Coordinates of C-alpha atoms in Angstrom, one line a residue:
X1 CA -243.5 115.2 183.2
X2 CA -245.9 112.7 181.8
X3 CA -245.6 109.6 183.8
X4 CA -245.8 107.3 180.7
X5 CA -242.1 108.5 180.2
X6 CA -241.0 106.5 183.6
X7 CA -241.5 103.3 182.7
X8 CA -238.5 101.1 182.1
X9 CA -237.8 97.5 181.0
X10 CA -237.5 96.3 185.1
X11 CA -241.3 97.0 184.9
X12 CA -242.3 95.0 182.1
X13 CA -240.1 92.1 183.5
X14 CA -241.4 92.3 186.6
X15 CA -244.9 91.9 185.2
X16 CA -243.7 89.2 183.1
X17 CA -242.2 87.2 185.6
X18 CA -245.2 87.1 188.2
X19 CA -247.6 85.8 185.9
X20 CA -245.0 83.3 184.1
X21 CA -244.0 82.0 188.1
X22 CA -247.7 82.7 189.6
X23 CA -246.8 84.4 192.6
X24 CA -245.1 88.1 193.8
X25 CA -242.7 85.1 195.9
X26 CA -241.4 83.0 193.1
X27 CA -241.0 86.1 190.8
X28 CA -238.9 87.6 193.4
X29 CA -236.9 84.6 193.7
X30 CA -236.1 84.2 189.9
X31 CA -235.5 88.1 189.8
X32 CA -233.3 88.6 192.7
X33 CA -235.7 91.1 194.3
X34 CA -237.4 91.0 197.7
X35 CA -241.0 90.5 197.5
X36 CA -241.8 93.9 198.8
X37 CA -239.9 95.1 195.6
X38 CA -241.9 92.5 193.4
X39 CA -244.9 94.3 194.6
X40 CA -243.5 98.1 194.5
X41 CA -242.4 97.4 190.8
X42 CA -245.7 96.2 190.0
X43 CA -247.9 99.0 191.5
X44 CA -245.4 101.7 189.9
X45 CA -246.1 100.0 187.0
X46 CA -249.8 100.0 187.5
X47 CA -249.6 103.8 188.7
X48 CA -247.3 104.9 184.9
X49 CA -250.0 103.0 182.8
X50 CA -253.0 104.3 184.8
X51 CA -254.8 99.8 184.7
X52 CA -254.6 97.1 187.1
X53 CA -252.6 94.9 185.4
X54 CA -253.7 92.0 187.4
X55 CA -256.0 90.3 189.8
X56 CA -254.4 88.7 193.0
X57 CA -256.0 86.6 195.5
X58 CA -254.4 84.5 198.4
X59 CA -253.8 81.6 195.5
X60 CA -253.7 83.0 192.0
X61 CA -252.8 86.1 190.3
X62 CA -254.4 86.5 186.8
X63 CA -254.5 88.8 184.1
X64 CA -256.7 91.6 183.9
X65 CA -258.5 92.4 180.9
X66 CA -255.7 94.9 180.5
X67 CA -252.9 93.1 181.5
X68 CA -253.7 90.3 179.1
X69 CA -252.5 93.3 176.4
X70 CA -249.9 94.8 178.2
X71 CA -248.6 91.4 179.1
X72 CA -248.5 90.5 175.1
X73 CA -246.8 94.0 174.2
X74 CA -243.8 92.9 177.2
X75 CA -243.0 90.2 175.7
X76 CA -242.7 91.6 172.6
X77 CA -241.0 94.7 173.9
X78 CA -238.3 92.6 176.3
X79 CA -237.7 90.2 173.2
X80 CA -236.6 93.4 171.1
X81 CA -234.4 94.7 174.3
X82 CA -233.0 91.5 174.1
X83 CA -232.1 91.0 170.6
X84 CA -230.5 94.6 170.6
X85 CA -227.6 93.6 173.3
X86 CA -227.3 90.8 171.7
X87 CA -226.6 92.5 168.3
X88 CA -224.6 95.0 170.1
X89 CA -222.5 92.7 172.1
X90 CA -221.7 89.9 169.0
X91 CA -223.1 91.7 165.9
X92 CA -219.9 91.6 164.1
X93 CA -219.9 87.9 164.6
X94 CA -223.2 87.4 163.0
X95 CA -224.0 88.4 159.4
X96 CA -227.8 88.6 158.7
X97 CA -228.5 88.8 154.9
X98 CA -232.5 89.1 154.4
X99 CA -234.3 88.4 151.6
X100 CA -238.0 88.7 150.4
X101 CA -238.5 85.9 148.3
X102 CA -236.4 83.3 147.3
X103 CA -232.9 83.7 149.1
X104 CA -229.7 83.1 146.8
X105 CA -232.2 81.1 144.6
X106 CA -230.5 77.2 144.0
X107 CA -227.2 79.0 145.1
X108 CA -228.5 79.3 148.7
X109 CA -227.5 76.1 150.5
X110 CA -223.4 76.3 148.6
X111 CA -223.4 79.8 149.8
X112 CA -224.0 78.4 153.4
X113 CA -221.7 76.1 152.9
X114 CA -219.1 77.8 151.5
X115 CA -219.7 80.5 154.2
X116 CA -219.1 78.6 156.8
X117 CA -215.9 76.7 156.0
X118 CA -214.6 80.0 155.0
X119 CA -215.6 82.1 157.8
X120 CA -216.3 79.9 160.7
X121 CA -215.9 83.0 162.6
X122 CA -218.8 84.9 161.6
X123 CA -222.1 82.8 162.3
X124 CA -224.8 83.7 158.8
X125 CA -228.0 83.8 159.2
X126 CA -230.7 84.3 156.1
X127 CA -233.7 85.9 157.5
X128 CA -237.2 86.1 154.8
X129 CA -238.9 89.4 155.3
X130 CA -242.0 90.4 152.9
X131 CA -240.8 94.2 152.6
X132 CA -239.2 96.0 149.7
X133 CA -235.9 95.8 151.1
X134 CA -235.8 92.3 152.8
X135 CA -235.6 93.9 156.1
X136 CA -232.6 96.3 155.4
X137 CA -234.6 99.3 156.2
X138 CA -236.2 97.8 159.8
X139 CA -232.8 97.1 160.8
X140 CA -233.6 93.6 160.9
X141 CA -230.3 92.2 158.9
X142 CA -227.0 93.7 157.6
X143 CA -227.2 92.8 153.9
X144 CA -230.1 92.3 151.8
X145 CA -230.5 90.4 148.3
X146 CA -233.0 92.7 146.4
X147 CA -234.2 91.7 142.6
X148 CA -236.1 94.6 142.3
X149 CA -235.3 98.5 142.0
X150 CA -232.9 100.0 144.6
X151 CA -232.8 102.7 146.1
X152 CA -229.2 103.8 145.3
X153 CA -228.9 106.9 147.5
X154 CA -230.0 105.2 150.7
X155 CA -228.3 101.7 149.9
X156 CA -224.3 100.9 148.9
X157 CA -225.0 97.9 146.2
X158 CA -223.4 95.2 143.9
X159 CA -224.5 93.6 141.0
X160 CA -224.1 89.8 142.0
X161 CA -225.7 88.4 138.7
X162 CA -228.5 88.1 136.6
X163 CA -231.1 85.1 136.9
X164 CA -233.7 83.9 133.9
X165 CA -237.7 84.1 133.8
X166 CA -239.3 81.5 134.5
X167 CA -243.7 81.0 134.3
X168 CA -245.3 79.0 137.2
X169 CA -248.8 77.8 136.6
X170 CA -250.5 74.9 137.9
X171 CA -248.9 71.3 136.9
X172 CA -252.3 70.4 135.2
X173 CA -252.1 73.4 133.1
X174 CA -251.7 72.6 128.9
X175 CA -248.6 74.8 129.2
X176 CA -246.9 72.3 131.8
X177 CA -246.4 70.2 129.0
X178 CA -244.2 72.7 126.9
X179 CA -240.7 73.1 127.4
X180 CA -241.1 77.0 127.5
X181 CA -243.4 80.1 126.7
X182 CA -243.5 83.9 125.2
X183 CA -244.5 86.5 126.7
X184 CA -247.0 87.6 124.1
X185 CA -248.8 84.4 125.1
X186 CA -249.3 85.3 128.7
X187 CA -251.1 88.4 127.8
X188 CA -254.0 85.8 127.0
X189 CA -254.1 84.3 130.9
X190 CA -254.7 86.3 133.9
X191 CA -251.5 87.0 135.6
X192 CA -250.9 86.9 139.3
X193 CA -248.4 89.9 140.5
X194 CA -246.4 90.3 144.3
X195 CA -247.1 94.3 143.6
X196 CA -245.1 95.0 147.0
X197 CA -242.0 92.8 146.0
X198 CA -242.6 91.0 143.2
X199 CA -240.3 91.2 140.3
X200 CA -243.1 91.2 137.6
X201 CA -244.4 94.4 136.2
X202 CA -246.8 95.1 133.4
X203 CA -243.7 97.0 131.5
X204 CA -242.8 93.8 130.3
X205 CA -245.7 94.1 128.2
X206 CA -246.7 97.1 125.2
X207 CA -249.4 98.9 126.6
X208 CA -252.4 97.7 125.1
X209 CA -251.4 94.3 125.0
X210 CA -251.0 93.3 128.8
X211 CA -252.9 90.6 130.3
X212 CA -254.8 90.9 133.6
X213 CA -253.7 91.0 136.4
X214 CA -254.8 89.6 140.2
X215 CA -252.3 91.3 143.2
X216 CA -251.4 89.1 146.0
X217 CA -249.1 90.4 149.0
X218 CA -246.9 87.5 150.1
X219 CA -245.4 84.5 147.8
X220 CA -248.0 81.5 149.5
X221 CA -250.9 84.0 148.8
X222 CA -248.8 83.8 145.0
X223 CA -248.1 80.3 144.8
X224 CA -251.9 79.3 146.2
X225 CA -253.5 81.6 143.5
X226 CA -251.1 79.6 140.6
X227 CA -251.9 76.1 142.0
X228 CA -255.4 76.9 141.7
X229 CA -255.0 77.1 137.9
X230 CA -257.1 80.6 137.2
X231 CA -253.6 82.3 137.2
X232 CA -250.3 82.2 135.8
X233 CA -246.6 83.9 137.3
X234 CA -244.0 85.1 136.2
X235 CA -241.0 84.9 138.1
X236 CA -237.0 84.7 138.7
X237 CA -235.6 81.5 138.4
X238 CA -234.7 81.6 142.1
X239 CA -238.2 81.2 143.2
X240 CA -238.4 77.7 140.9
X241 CA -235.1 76.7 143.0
X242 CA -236.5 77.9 146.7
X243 CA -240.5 76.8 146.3
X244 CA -240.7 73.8 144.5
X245 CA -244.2 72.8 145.5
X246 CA -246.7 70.2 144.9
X247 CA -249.1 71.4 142.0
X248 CA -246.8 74.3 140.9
X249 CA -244.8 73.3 137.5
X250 CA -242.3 76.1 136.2
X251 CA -241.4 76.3 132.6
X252 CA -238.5 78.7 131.1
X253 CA -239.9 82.1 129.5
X254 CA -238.1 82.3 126.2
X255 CA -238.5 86.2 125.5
X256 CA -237.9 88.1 128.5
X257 CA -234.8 90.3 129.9
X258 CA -233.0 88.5 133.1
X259 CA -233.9 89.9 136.5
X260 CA -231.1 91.8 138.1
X261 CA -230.0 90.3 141.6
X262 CA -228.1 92.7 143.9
X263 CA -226.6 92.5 147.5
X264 CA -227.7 96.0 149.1
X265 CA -226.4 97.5 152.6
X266 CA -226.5 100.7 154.2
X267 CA -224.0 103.2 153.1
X268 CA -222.8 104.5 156.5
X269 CA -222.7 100.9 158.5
X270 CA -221.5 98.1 156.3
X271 CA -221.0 95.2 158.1
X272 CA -216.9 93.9 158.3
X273 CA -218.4 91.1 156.1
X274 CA -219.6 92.8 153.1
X275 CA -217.0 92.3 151.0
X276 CA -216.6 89.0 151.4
X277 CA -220.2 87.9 150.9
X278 CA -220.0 90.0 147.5
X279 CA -217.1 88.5 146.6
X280 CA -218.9 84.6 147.5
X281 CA -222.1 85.2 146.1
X282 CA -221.1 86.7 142.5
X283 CA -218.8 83.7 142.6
X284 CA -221.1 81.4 142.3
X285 CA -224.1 83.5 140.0
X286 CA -220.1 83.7 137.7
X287 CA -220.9 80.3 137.1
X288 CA -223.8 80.8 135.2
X289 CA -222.8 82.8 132.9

């Protein structure tokens, strides 16, 4: 059997805990072990990863060179341990709803509010993640609020509601004066696109009359390449709601289609909550209309 396959959290703790307290004694005190296990757990570990993890003298113990990266990796690795009992022990009194941009838009804080006074039971928590699904598919939340296509054979969904473009630009612009703008007009700027979850595509425009386009990856990359004033967005009136920002003016876009804003889970494990968060969240968007 390869000897990678041996090791186990007790190890990375153990690690963890002598460099955190400075010495095999105090580690062994905060751990419950003996010393002699302190220092058994350490060189098993040593022996699995095939590095000294660290240099000991009568005084000090330090990092290695190696153990300065294994040491970084623990951490992370014990972190995710722990947040995976803790899900398991009191997920159903957590919801996580995650998001890439923009949350519930100017809806978020009276969905928190409302949440809470109506379920003080279940504890929410709205978690930003820059990936298509808002962290739905790396199991980091239970709901998701996606505005841009689904994937409707991996994910149960609901229409919640619909929200209206909007064009940020910088608030020195000429077109921060107006009180709206056309799409046909943008094809004229330079247009600054989220291609990973942005809502804007060039199919808003006929081919052959697009304008061009810069790709950023996250929405301060975005926001920074608007405020700049080389570039123009187009966006969901949620983002105007959740990043209001000095030098970034947003003005209604007269012409376009809403954008579509859904609450997506996974089909085989919905959260006991679901429903309820549906129900809450087309509730308000209902108000809208």
């Amino acid at each position: 059997m390869d000897g990678r396959t041996e090791m186990e959290l007790r190890h990375l703790r153990c690690l963890v805990a002598i460099v955190d307290t400075g010495s095999f004694t105090d580690a062994a005190i905060e751990l419950g072990f003996s010393q002699a296990a302190v220092s058994r757990t350490l060189l098993a570990l040593e022996r699995i990863l095939g590095v000294r993890l660290l240099h000991r003298t009568s005084r000090t113990v330090t990092p290695t060179t190696a153990g300065v990266q294994v040491l970084a990796r623990a951490r992370h690795l014990l972190a995710e341990a722990d947040e995976l009992v803790r899900r398991a022990t009191t997920g159903q009194a957590r919801l996580h709803i995650g998001h890439a941009w923009s949350a519930m838009g100017r809806h978020t804080a009276e969905f928190q509010r409302r949440w809470h006074d109506r379920h003080p039971d279940v504890e929410l928590q709205l978690i930003r993640h820059n990936t298509p699904t808002g962290g739905l598919a790396e199991g980091l939340c239970d709901l998701a609020v996606l505005r841009t296509a689904l994937d409707t054979r991996r994910y149960a969904h609901a229409l919640v509601g619909h929200e209206r473009r909007c064009v940020a630009l910088a608030s020195d612009d000429p077109w921060a004066r107006r009180r709206g703008i056309r799409l046909a007009e943008i094809r004229e700027r330079t247009l600054v696109v989220d291609r990973r979850t942005g809502t804007t595509t060039l199919d808003l425009w006929p081919e052959g009359a697009r304008p061009a386009v810069e790709f950023t990856r996250d929405v301060d990359d975005w926001l920074a390449a608007i405020a700049t004033g080389r570039c123009v967005g187009v966006t969901p009136q949620a983002t105007a709601a959740q990043y209001r920002r000095d030098g970034i003016t947003y003005r209604p876009l007269r012409d376009a289609d809403p954008v579509p804003v859904h609450l997506i889970w996974r089909r085989h494990d919905p959260h006991p909550a679901t429903h309820a968060a549906v129900a809450l969240l087309t509730d308000l968007y209902g108000k809208d209309a």
